[in-house]
């Protein structure tokens, strides 16, 4: 699987690729590589290595895709299988055909699994970074992470399960600690009533701009990527909120402890619950299941533009006409 030229595989896809390679089920070569195959085979046929000349090299144009190059060489080996102990391999921009003794030929054949592993390693691509993150067991930090979490699970681990609890348990096994900065902002602003304007933000860029304009939050010297910077500033503020005259900067463990109540809370946008708790099955909410505006005067239809302008002063909202006299309002700023 490729996205913008970067390969990746989840676990079932990797297993399927291994089975296909083991069974010799290779994808069709591109038109260009078919032409290369015809050219290379004709050259080797005309210059077969023998006892007098045991090696022949022919130039070829390899693909930028290592899997295609691997399949190309495998097809060449299958094509010349009839010639005893003839070994075909790619070396840079050349295909090398060598006539070996039986022992060396078998040794090369046994060691060819390394070519297979290198190809699979290439096809895993970005998945290797994902596996490294899982192995490190470090906290995962993001902003409005729901889609990111789903994407990580589906693209690099397993297809999304049909049961929510199976997904939550599976993701916790991969990443025991996740911190959604948007969820932290929404659930810690109660501790900073004087910073209401700063904490009322919809997007990552808006949150970053708000925090940069605040002298108190800007006093904490952090300059990593935006999501991590916001996380560290909020955690620092939480860790120091009961300390009048701080002597030392809080440790990393103290920073994590300060936002522990928000651990593994993945923010949900305009849902009837604030967040998805990966560790718990139940979340109490005061939000209504649906927020519907009704018009008592049936003689006039609702005007979406007027309603949108009235409610937008309270934050980001979407208004959808339900019928002539009712509309559905979606917002992330509902208050009971």
PDB file of C-alpha atoms in Angstrom, residues 65-322:
ATOM      1  CA  UNK A  65       9.687   0.437  -6.288  1.00  0.00           C
ATOM      2  CA  UNK A  66      11.813  -2.287  -4.687  1.00  0.00           C
ATOM      3  CA  UNK A  67       8.935  -4.763  -4.742  1.00  0.00           C
ATOM      4  CA  UNK A  68       8.720  -4.501  -8.535  1.00  0.00           C
ATOM      5  CA  UNK A  69      12.488  -5.015  -8.782  1.00  0.00           C
ATOM      6  CA  UNK A  70      12.225  -8.064  -6.539  1.00  0.00           C
ATOM      7  CA  UNK A  71       9.447  -9.529  -8.700  1.00  0.00           C
ATOM      8  CA  UNK A  72      11.457  -8.731 -11.825  1.00  0.00           C
ATOM      9  CA  UNK A  73      14.424 -10.789 -10.628  1.00  0.00           C
ATOM     10  CA  UNK A  74      12.180 -13.640  -9.450  1.00  0.00           C
ATOM     11  CA  UNK A  75      10.529 -13.815 -12.878  1.00  0.00           C
ATOM     12  CA  UNK A  76      13.955 -13.897 -14.517  1.00  0.00           C
ATOM     13  CA  UNK A  77      14.998 -16.773 -12.271  1.00  0.00           C
ATOM     14  CA  UNK A  78      11.804 -18.649 -13.096  1.00  0.00           C
ATOM     15  CA  UNK A  79      12.345 -17.990 -16.805  1.00  0.00           C
ATOM     16  CA  UNK A  80      15.885 -19.411 -16.787  1.00  0.00           C
ATOM     17  CA  UNK A  81      15.196 -22.213 -14.333  1.00  0.00           C
ATOM     18  CA  UNK A  82      15.796 -24.708 -17.155  1.00  0.00           C
ATOM     19  CA  UNK A  83      19.500 -23.787 -17.226  1.00  0.00           C
ATOM     20  CA  UNK A  84      21.134 -25.717 -14.426  1.00  0.00           C
ATOM     21  CA  UNK A  85      22.909 -23.675 -11.730  1.00  0.00           C
ATOM     22  CA  UNK A  86      22.327 -20.337 -13.493  1.00  0.00           C
ATOM     23  CA  UNK A  87      21.935 -17.638 -10.864  1.00  0.00           C
ATOM     24  CA  UNK A  88      20.295 -14.300 -11.685  1.00  0.00           C
ATOM     25  CA  UNK A  89      20.656 -11.233  -9.481  1.00  0.00           C
ATOM     26  CA  UNK A  90      20.359  -7.462  -9.713  1.00  0.00           C
ATOM     27  CA  UNK A  91      23.391  -5.351  -8.911  1.00  0.00           C
ATOM     28  CA  UNK A  92      22.627  -1.655  -9.220  1.00  0.00           C
ATOM     29  CA  UNK A  93      21.668  -0.935 -12.822  1.00  0.00           C
ATOM     30  CA  UNK A  94      22.809  -4.326 -14.037  1.00  0.00           C
ATOM     31  CA  UNK A  95      21.362  -7.818 -14.169  1.00  0.00           C
ATOM     32  CA  UNK A  96      24.094 -10.380 -13.586  1.00  0.00           C
ATOM     33  CA  UNK A  97      23.735 -13.968 -14.818  1.00  0.00           C
ATOM     34  CA  UNK A  98      26.335 -16.313 -13.306  1.00  0.00           C
ATOM     35  CA  UNK A  99      26.981 -19.992 -13.901  1.00  0.00           C
ATOM     36  CA  UNK A 100      27.828 -21.466 -10.498  1.00  0.00           C
ATOM     37  CA  UNK A 101      28.812 -24.856  -9.221  1.00  0.00           C
ATOM     38  CA  UNK A 102      25.989 -26.831  -7.616  1.00  0.00           C
ATOM     39  CA  UNK A 103      27.068 -26.140  -4.034  1.00  0.00           C
ATOM     40  CA  UNK A 104      27.344 -22.380  -4.466  1.00  0.00           C
ATOM     41  CA  UNK A 105      24.051 -22.266  -6.372  1.00  0.00           C
ATOM     42  CA  UNK A 106      22.225 -23.987  -3.495  1.00  0.00           C
ATOM     43  CA  UNK A 107      23.871 -21.666  -0.985  1.00  0.00           C
ATOM     44  CA  UNK A 108      22.719 -18.596  -2.944  1.00  0.00           C
ATOM     45  CA  UNK A 109      19.235 -20.033  -3.172  1.00  0.00           C
ATOM     46  CA  UNK A 110      19.066 -20.678   0.569  1.00  0.00           C
ATOM     47  CA  UNK A 111      20.258 -17.139   1.323  1.00  0.00           C
ATOM     48  CA  UNK A 112      17.765 -15.536  -1.056  1.00  0.00           C
ATOM     49  CA  UNK A 113      15.335 -15.142   1.874  1.00  0.00           C
ATOM     50  CA  UNK A 114      17.340 -12.029   2.749  1.00  0.00           C
ATOM     51  CA  UNK A 115      16.193 -10.430  -0.498  1.00  0.00           C
ATOM     52  CA  UNK A 116      12.628 -11.270   0.477  1.00  0.00           C
ATOM     53  CA  UNK A 117      13.026  -9.785   3.963  1.00  0.00           C
ATOM     54  CA  UNK A 118      14.612  -6.615   2.571  1.00  0.00           C
ATOM     55  CA  UNK A 119      11.693  -6.235   0.159  1.00  0.00           C
ATOM     56  CA  UNK A 120       9.085  -6.740   2.888  1.00  0.00           C
ATOM     57  CA  UNK A 121      10.981  -4.326   5.111  1.00  0.00           C
ATOM     58  CA  UNK A 122      10.805  -1.765   2.306  1.00  0.00           C
ATOM     59  CA  UNK A 123       7.085  -2.381   1.785  1.00  0.00           C
ATOM     60  CA  UNK A 124       6.407  -1.878   5.488  1.00  0.00           C
ATOM     61  CA  UNK A 125       7.786   1.632   5.046  1.00  0.00           C
ATOM     62  CA  UNK A 126       6.222   4.002   7.563  1.00  0.00           C
ATOM     63  CA  UNK A 127       4.957   1.031   9.567  1.00  0.00           C
ATOM     64  CA  UNK A 128       8.498   0.629  10.879  1.00  0.00           C
ATOM     65  CA  UNK A 129       8.224   4.058  12.527  1.00  0.00           C
ATOM     66  CA  UNK A 130       4.882   3.021  14.001  1.00  0.00           C
ATOM     67  CA  UNK A 131       6.454  -0.168  15.374  1.00  0.00           C
ATOM     68  CA  UNK A 132       9.282   1.872  16.871  1.00  0.00           C
ATOM     69  CA  UNK A 133       6.787   4.163  18.609  1.00  0.00           C
ATOM     70  CA  UNK A 134       4.981   1.131  20.020  1.00  0.00           C
ATOM     71  CA  UNK A 135       8.267  -0.365  21.179  1.00  0.00           C
ATOM     72  CA  UNK A 136       9.323   2.879  22.909  1.00  0.00           C
ATOM     73  CA  UNK A 137       6.140   2.925  25.035  1.00  0.00           C
ATOM     74  CA  UNK A 138       6.247   6.717  25.155  1.00  0.00           C
ATOM     75  CA  UNK A 139       3.135   8.882  25.656  1.00  0.00           C
ATOM     76  CA  UNK A 140       1.308   9.767  22.459  1.00  0.00           C
ATOM     77  CA  UNK A 141       0.355  13.449  22.145  1.00  0.00           C
ATOM     78  CA  UNK A 142      -1.955  14.993  19.566  1.00  0.00           C
ATOM     79  CA  UNK A 143      -4.788  17.443  19.017  1.00  0.00           C
ATOM     80  CA  UNK A 144      -8.320  16.262  18.220  1.00  0.00           C
ATOM     81  CA  UNK A 145      -6.833  12.799  17.895  1.00  0.00           C
ATOM     82  CA  UNK A 146      -9.839  10.631  17.088  1.00  0.00           C
ATOM     83  CA  UNK A 147      -9.151  10.287  13.368  1.00  0.00           C
ATOM     84  CA  UNK A 148      -5.411   9.952  14.038  1.00  0.00           C
ATOM     85  CA  UNK A 149      -6.018   7.121  16.502  1.00  0.00           C
ATOM     86  CA  UNK A 150      -8.313   5.303  14.073  1.00  0.00           C
ATOM     87  CA  UNK A 151      -5.840   5.767  11.232  1.00  0.00           C
ATOM     88  CA  UNK A 152      -2.890   4.482  13.270  1.00  0.00           C
ATOM     89  CA  UNK A 153      -4.804   1.375  14.279  1.00  0.00           C
ATOM     90  CA  UNK A 154      -6.218   0.572  10.842  1.00  0.00           C
ATOM     91  CA  UNK A 155      -3.283   1.397   8.593  1.00  0.00           C
ATOM     92  CA  UNK A 156      -0.381   0.103  10.662  1.00  0.00           C
ATOM     93  CA  UNK A 157      -1.813  -2.515  13.029  1.00  0.00           C
ATOM     94  CA  UNK A 158      -5.114  -4.265  12.286  1.00  0.00           C
ATOM     95  CA  UNK A 159      -8.326  -3.469  10.388  1.00  0.00           C
ATOM     96  CA  UNK A 160     -10.719  -1.576  12.631  1.00  0.00           C
ATOM     97  CA  UNK A 161     -12.803  -4.037  14.682  1.00  0.00           C
ATOM     98  CA  UNK A 162     -16.584  -3.923  14.762  1.00  0.00           C
ATOM     99  CA  UNK A 163     -16.649  -3.717  18.574  1.00  0.00           C
ATOM    100  CA  UNK A 164     -15.590  -0.503  20.317  1.00  0.00           C
ATOM    101  CA  UNK A 165     -14.129  -2.250  23.374  1.00  0.00           C
ATOM    102  CA  UNK A 166     -11.920  -4.423  21.195  1.00  0.00           C
ATOM    103  CA  UNK A 167     -10.577  -1.294  19.526  1.00  0.00           C
ATOM    104  CA  UNK A 168      -9.964   0.464  22.846  1.00  0.00           C
ATOM    105  CA  UNK A 169      -8.204  -2.532  24.391  1.00  0.00           C
ATOM    106  CA  UNK A 170      -6.111  -3.038  21.272  1.00  0.00           C
ATOM    107  CA  UNK A 171      -5.035   0.586  21.132  1.00  0.00           C
ATOM    108  CA  UNK A 172      -4.147   0.621  24.840  1.00  0.00           C
ATOM    109  CA  UNK A 173      -1.881  -2.364  24.265  1.00  0.00           C
ATOM    110  CA  UNK A 174      -0.068  -0.355  21.605  1.00  0.00           C
ATOM    111  CA  UNK A 175      -0.041   3.002  23.385  1.00  0.00           C
ATOM    112  CA  UNK A 176      -0.786   2.801  27.125  1.00  0.00           C
ATOM    113  CA  UNK A 177      -0.721   6.594  27.472  1.00  0.00           C
ATOM    114  CA  UNK A 178      -2.319   9.043  25.051  1.00  0.00           C
ATOM    115  CA  UNK A 179      -2.954  12.726  25.642  1.00  0.00           C
ATOM    116  CA  UNK A 180      -5.338  14.660  23.432  1.00  0.00           C
ATOM    117  CA  UNK A 181      -4.472  18.329  23.923  1.00  0.00           C
ATOM    118  CA  UNK A 182      -7.961  19.453  22.884  1.00  0.00           C
ATOM    119  CA  UNK A 183      -9.503  17.196  25.524  1.00  0.00           C
ATOM    120  CA  UNK A 184      -7.030  18.498  28.115  1.00  0.00           C
ATOM    121  CA  UNK A 185      -7.913  22.097  27.232  1.00  0.00           C
ATOM    122  CA  UNK A 186     -11.646  21.386  27.499  1.00  0.00           C
ATOM    123  CA  UNK A 187     -11.307  19.591  30.835  1.00  0.00           C
ATOM    124  CA  UNK A 188      -8.722  21.758  32.619  1.00  0.00           C
ATOM    125  CA  UNK A 189      -9.991  25.244  31.789  1.00  0.00           C
ATOM    126  CA  UNK A 190     -12.159  25.039  34.928  1.00  0.00           C
ATOM    127  CA  UNK A 191      -8.951  25.430  36.931  1.00  0.00           C
ATOM    128  CA  UNK A 192      -8.098  28.699  35.188  1.00  0.00           C
ATOM    129  CA  UNK A 193     -11.268  30.841  35.114  1.00  0.00           C
ATOM    130  CA  UNK A 194      -9.142  33.925  34.511  1.00  0.00           C
ATOM    131  CA  UNK A 195      -7.927  32.366  31.243  1.00  0.00           C
ATOM    132  CA  UNK A 196     -11.327  31.521  29.775  1.00  0.00           C
ATOM    133  CA  UNK A 197     -10.628  33.433  26.568  1.00  0.00           C
ATOM    134  CA  UNK A 198      -7.354  31.559  26.119  1.00  0.00           C
ATOM    135  CA  UNK A 199      -8.854  28.118  26.651  1.00  0.00           C
ATOM    136  CA  UNK A 200     -11.884  28.725  24.415  1.00  0.00           C
ATOM    137  CA  UNK A 201     -10.423  27.604  21.111  1.00  0.00           C
ATOM    138  CA  UNK A 202     -11.622  25.391  18.310  1.00  0.00           C
ATOM    139  CA  UNK A 203      -8.595  24.525  16.203  1.00  0.00           C
ATOM    140  CA  UNK A 204      -4.944  23.759  16.832  1.00  0.00           C
ATOM    141  CA  UNK A 205      -3.795  27.012  15.236  1.00  0.00           C
ATOM    142  CA  UNK A 206      -6.291  29.031  17.294  1.00  0.00           C
ATOM    143  CA  UNK A 207      -5.146  27.337  20.504  1.00  0.00           C
ATOM    144  CA  UNK A 208      -1.521  28.010  19.647  1.00  0.00           C
ATOM    145  CA  UNK A 209      -2.162  31.683  18.919  1.00  0.00           C
ATOM    146  CA  UNK A 210      -4.163  32.100  22.145  1.00  0.00           C
ATOM    147  CA  UNK A 211      -1.415  30.522  24.219  1.00  0.00           C
ATOM    148  CA  UNK A 212       1.297  32.602  22.560  1.00  0.00           C
ATOM    149  CA  UNK A 213      -0.542  35.799  23.475  1.00  0.00           C
ATOM    150  CA  UNK A 214      -0.801  34.888  27.159  1.00  0.00           C
ATOM    151  CA  UNK A 215       2.139  36.042  29.262  1.00  0.00           C
ATOM    152  CA  UNK A 216       1.592  33.422  31.977  1.00  0.00           C
ATOM    153  CA  UNK A 217       1.541  30.439  29.616  1.00  0.00           C
ATOM    154  CA  UNK A 218       4.288  31.860  27.420  1.00  0.00           C
ATOM    155  CA  UNK A 219       6.610  32.050  30.426  1.00  0.00           C
ATOM    156  CA  UNK A 220       7.103  28.284  30.240  1.00  0.00           C
ATOM    157  CA  UNK A 221       9.957  27.860  27.777  1.00  0.00           C
ATOM    158  CA  UNK A 222       8.991  25.060  25.405  1.00  0.00           C
ATOM    159  CA  UNK A 223       9.552  25.051  21.650  1.00  0.00           C
ATOM    160  CA  UNK A 224       8.793  21.567  20.220  1.00  0.00           C
ATOM    161  CA  UNK A 225       6.086  20.851  17.627  1.00  0.00           C
ATOM    162  CA  UNK A 226       2.843  22.729  18.257  1.00  0.00           C
ATOM    163  CA  UNK A 227       0.824  19.880  19.808  1.00  0.00           C
ATOM    164  CA  UNK A 228       3.621  18.968  22.210  1.00  0.00           C
ATOM    165  CA  UNK A 229       4.268  22.615  23.029  1.00  0.00           C
ATOM    166  CA  UNK A 230       0.624  23.112  24.013  1.00  0.00           C
ATOM    167  CA  UNK A 231       0.647  19.882  26.013  1.00  0.00           C
ATOM    168  CA  UNK A 232       3.758  20.925  27.940  1.00  0.00           C
ATOM    169  CA  UNK A 233       2.470  24.431  28.633  1.00  0.00           C
ATOM    170  CA  UNK A 234      -0.864  23.174  29.980  1.00  0.00           C
ATOM    171  CA  UNK A 235       0.793  20.412  32.018  1.00  0.00           C
ATOM    172  CA  UNK A 236       3.255  22.957  33.409  1.00  0.00           C
ATOM    173  CA  UNK A 237       0.432  25.330  34.336  1.00  0.00           C
ATOM    174  CA  UNK A 238      -1.460  22.476  36.017  1.00  0.00           C
ATOM    175  CA  UNK A 239       1.633  21.331  37.904  1.00  0.00           C
ATOM    176  CA  UNK A 240       2.391  24.833  39.171  1.00  0.00           C
ATOM    177  CA  UNK A 241      -1.126  26.128  39.847  1.00  0.00           C
ATOM    178  CA  UNK A 242      -0.892  25.487  43.600  1.00  0.00           C
ATOM    179  CA  UNK A 243       2.709  26.619  43.920  1.00  0.00           C
ATOM    180  CA  UNK A 244       2.992  30.324  44.664  1.00  0.00           C
ATOM    181  CA  UNK A 245       6.756  30.664  44.340  1.00  0.00           C
ATOM    182  CA  UNK A 246       8.168  27.743  42.340  1.00  0.00           C
ATOM    183  CA  UNK A 247      11.704  26.751  43.246  1.00  0.00           C
ATOM    184  CA  UNK A 248      12.351  24.296  40.446  1.00  0.00           C
ATOM    185  CA  UNK A 249      10.740  23.429  37.144  1.00  0.00           C
ATOM    186  CA  UNK A 250       8.455  20.381  37.413  1.00  0.00           C
ATOM    187  CA  UNK A 251       9.895  17.035  36.411  1.00  0.00           C
ATOM    188  CA  UNK A 252       8.532  15.047  33.484  1.00  0.00           C
ATOM    189  CA  UNK A 253       6.731  12.674  35.854  1.00  0.00           C
ATOM    190  CA  UNK A 254       5.145  15.604  37.657  1.00  0.00           C
ATOM    191  CA  UNK A 255       3.974  17.055  34.347  1.00  0.00           C
ATOM    192  CA  UNK A 256       2.288  13.761  33.456  1.00  0.00           C
ATOM    193  CA  UNK A 257       0.793  13.497  36.940  1.00  0.00           C
ATOM    194  CA  UNK A 258      -0.723  16.963  36.614  1.00  0.00           C
ATOM    195  CA  UNK A 259      -2.842  15.931  33.602  1.00  0.00           C
ATOM    196  CA  UNK A 260      -3.470  12.353  34.705  1.00  0.00           C
ATOM    197  CA  UNK A 261      -7.227  12.955  34.829  1.00  0.00           C
ATOM    198  CA  UNK A 262      -7.138  13.484  31.045  1.00  0.00           C
ATOM    199  CA  UNK A 263      -5.016  10.448  30.204  1.00  0.00           C
ATOM    200  CA  UNK A 264      -6.441   8.383  27.331  1.00  0.00           C
ATOM    201  CA  UNK A 265      -9.332  10.794  26.833  1.00  0.00           C
ATOM    202  CA  UNK A 266      -9.684  11.245  23.076  1.00  0.00           C
ATOM    203  CA  UNK A 267     -11.651  14.359  22.191  1.00  0.00           C
ATOM    204  CA  UNK A 268     -14.862  13.936  20.215  1.00  0.00           C
ATOM    205  CA  UNK A 269     -16.043  16.797  18.049  1.00  0.00           C
ATOM    206  CA  UNK A 270     -19.695  17.794  18.440  1.00  0.00           C
ATOM    207  CA  UNK A 271     -20.759  14.542  20.026  1.00  0.00           C
ATOM    208  CA  UNK A 272     -23.095  14.026  22.973  1.00  0.00           C
ATOM    209  CA  UNK A 273     -20.066  13.038  25.067  1.00  0.00           C
ATOM    210  CA  UNK A 274     -16.942  15.166  25.436  1.00  0.00           C
ATOM    211  CA  UNK A 275     -14.416  12.438  24.794  1.00  0.00           C
ATOM    212  CA  UNK A 276     -13.829   8.744  24.261  1.00  0.00           C
ATOM    213  CA  UNK A 277     -12.286   7.234  27.385  1.00  0.00           C
ATOM    214  CA  UNK A 278     -10.021   4.390  26.299  1.00  0.00           C
ATOM    215  CA  UNK A 279      -9.831   3.067  29.864  1.00  0.00           C
ATOM    216  CA  UNK A 280     -13.489   3.209  30.877  1.00  0.00           C
ATOM    217  CA  UNK A 281     -16.811   2.060  29.450  1.00  0.00           C
ATOM    218  CA  UNK A 282     -18.970   4.801  30.937  1.00  0.00           C
ATOM    219  CA  UNK A 283     -18.818   8.560  30.534  1.00  0.00           C
ATOM    220  CA  UNK A 284     -21.384  10.771  32.213  1.00  0.00           C
ATOM    221  CA  UNK A 285     -22.557  13.668  30.080  1.00  0.00           C
ATOM    222  CA  UNK A 286     -24.917  16.601  30.400  1.00  0.00           C
ATOM    223  CA  UNK A 287     -25.153  17.151  26.678  1.00  0.00           C
ATOM    224  CA  UNK A 288     -28.446  16.414  24.933  1.00  0.00           C
ATOM    225  CA  UNK A 289     -28.513  13.664  22.370  1.00  0.00           C
ATOM    226  CA  UNK A 290     -29.713  16.189  19.795  1.00  0.00           C
ATOM    227  CA  UNK A 291     -29.897  19.973  19.882  1.00  0.00           C
ATOM    228  CA  UNK A 292     -32.907  21.010  17.815  1.00  0.00           C
ATOM    229  CA  UNK A 293     -34.218  24.539  17.374  1.00  0.00           C
ATOM    230  CA  UNK A 294     -37.945  24.787  16.675  1.00  0.00           C
ATOM    231  CA  UNK A 295     -39.963  27.719  15.388  1.00  0.00           C
ATOM    232  CA  UNK A 296     -43.331  28.246  17.096  1.00  0.00           C
ATOM    233  CA  UNK A 297     -44.585  30.418  14.277  1.00  0.00           C
ATOM    234  CA  UNK A 298     -45.360  27.965  11.508  1.00  0.00           C
ATOM    235  CA  UNK A 299     -46.199  30.700   9.035  1.00  0.00           C
ATOM    236  CA  UNK A 300     -42.542  31.559   8.417  1.00  0.00           C
ATOM    237  CA  UNK A 301     -39.819  29.036   7.549  1.00  0.00           C
ATOM    238  CA  UNK A 302     -36.549  29.077   9.468  1.00  0.00           C
ATOM    239  CA  UNK A 303     -33.697  31.069   7.958  1.00  0.00           C
ATOM    240  CA  UNK A 304     -30.412  29.178   8.268  1.00  0.00           C
ATOM    241  CA  UNK A 305     -28.274  32.297   7.749  1.00  0.00           C
ATOM    242  CA  UNK A 306     -29.951  34.203  10.586  1.00  0.00           C
ATOM    243  CA  UNK A 307     -29.733  31.257  12.985  1.00  0.00           C
ATOM    244  CA  UNK A 308     -26.081  30.630  12.118  1.00  0.00           C
ATOM    245  CA  UNK A 309     -25.153  34.260  12.783  1.00  0.00           C
ATOM    246  CA  UNK A 310     -26.973  34.216  16.139  1.00  0.00           C
ATOM    247  CA  UNK A 311     -25.423  31.034  17.518  1.00  0.00           C
ATOM    248  CA  UNK A 312     -21.950  31.425  16.006  1.00  0.00           C
ATOM    249  CA  UNK A 313     -21.013  33.992  18.667  1.00  0.00           C
ATOM    250  CA  UNK A 314     -20.831  31.071  21.114  1.00  0.00           C
ATOM    251  CA  UNK A 315     -18.287  29.120  19.072  1.00  0.00           C
ATOM    252  CA  UNK A 316     -18.021  26.921  16.010  1.00  0.00           C
ATOM    253  CA  UNK A 317     -21.417  25.581  14.972  1.00  0.00           C
ATOM    254  CA  UNK A 318     -23.068  23.814  12.065  1.00  0.00           C
ATOM    255  CA  UNK A 319     -26.749  24.334  11.340  1.00  0.00           C
ATOM    256  CA  UNK A 320     -28.712  21.934   9.174  1.00  0.00           C
ATOM    257  CA  UNK A 321     -32.364  22.368   8.231  1.00  0.00           C
ATOM    258  CA  UNK A 322     -34.344  19.449   9.638  1.00  0.00           C
TER     259      UNK A 322
END
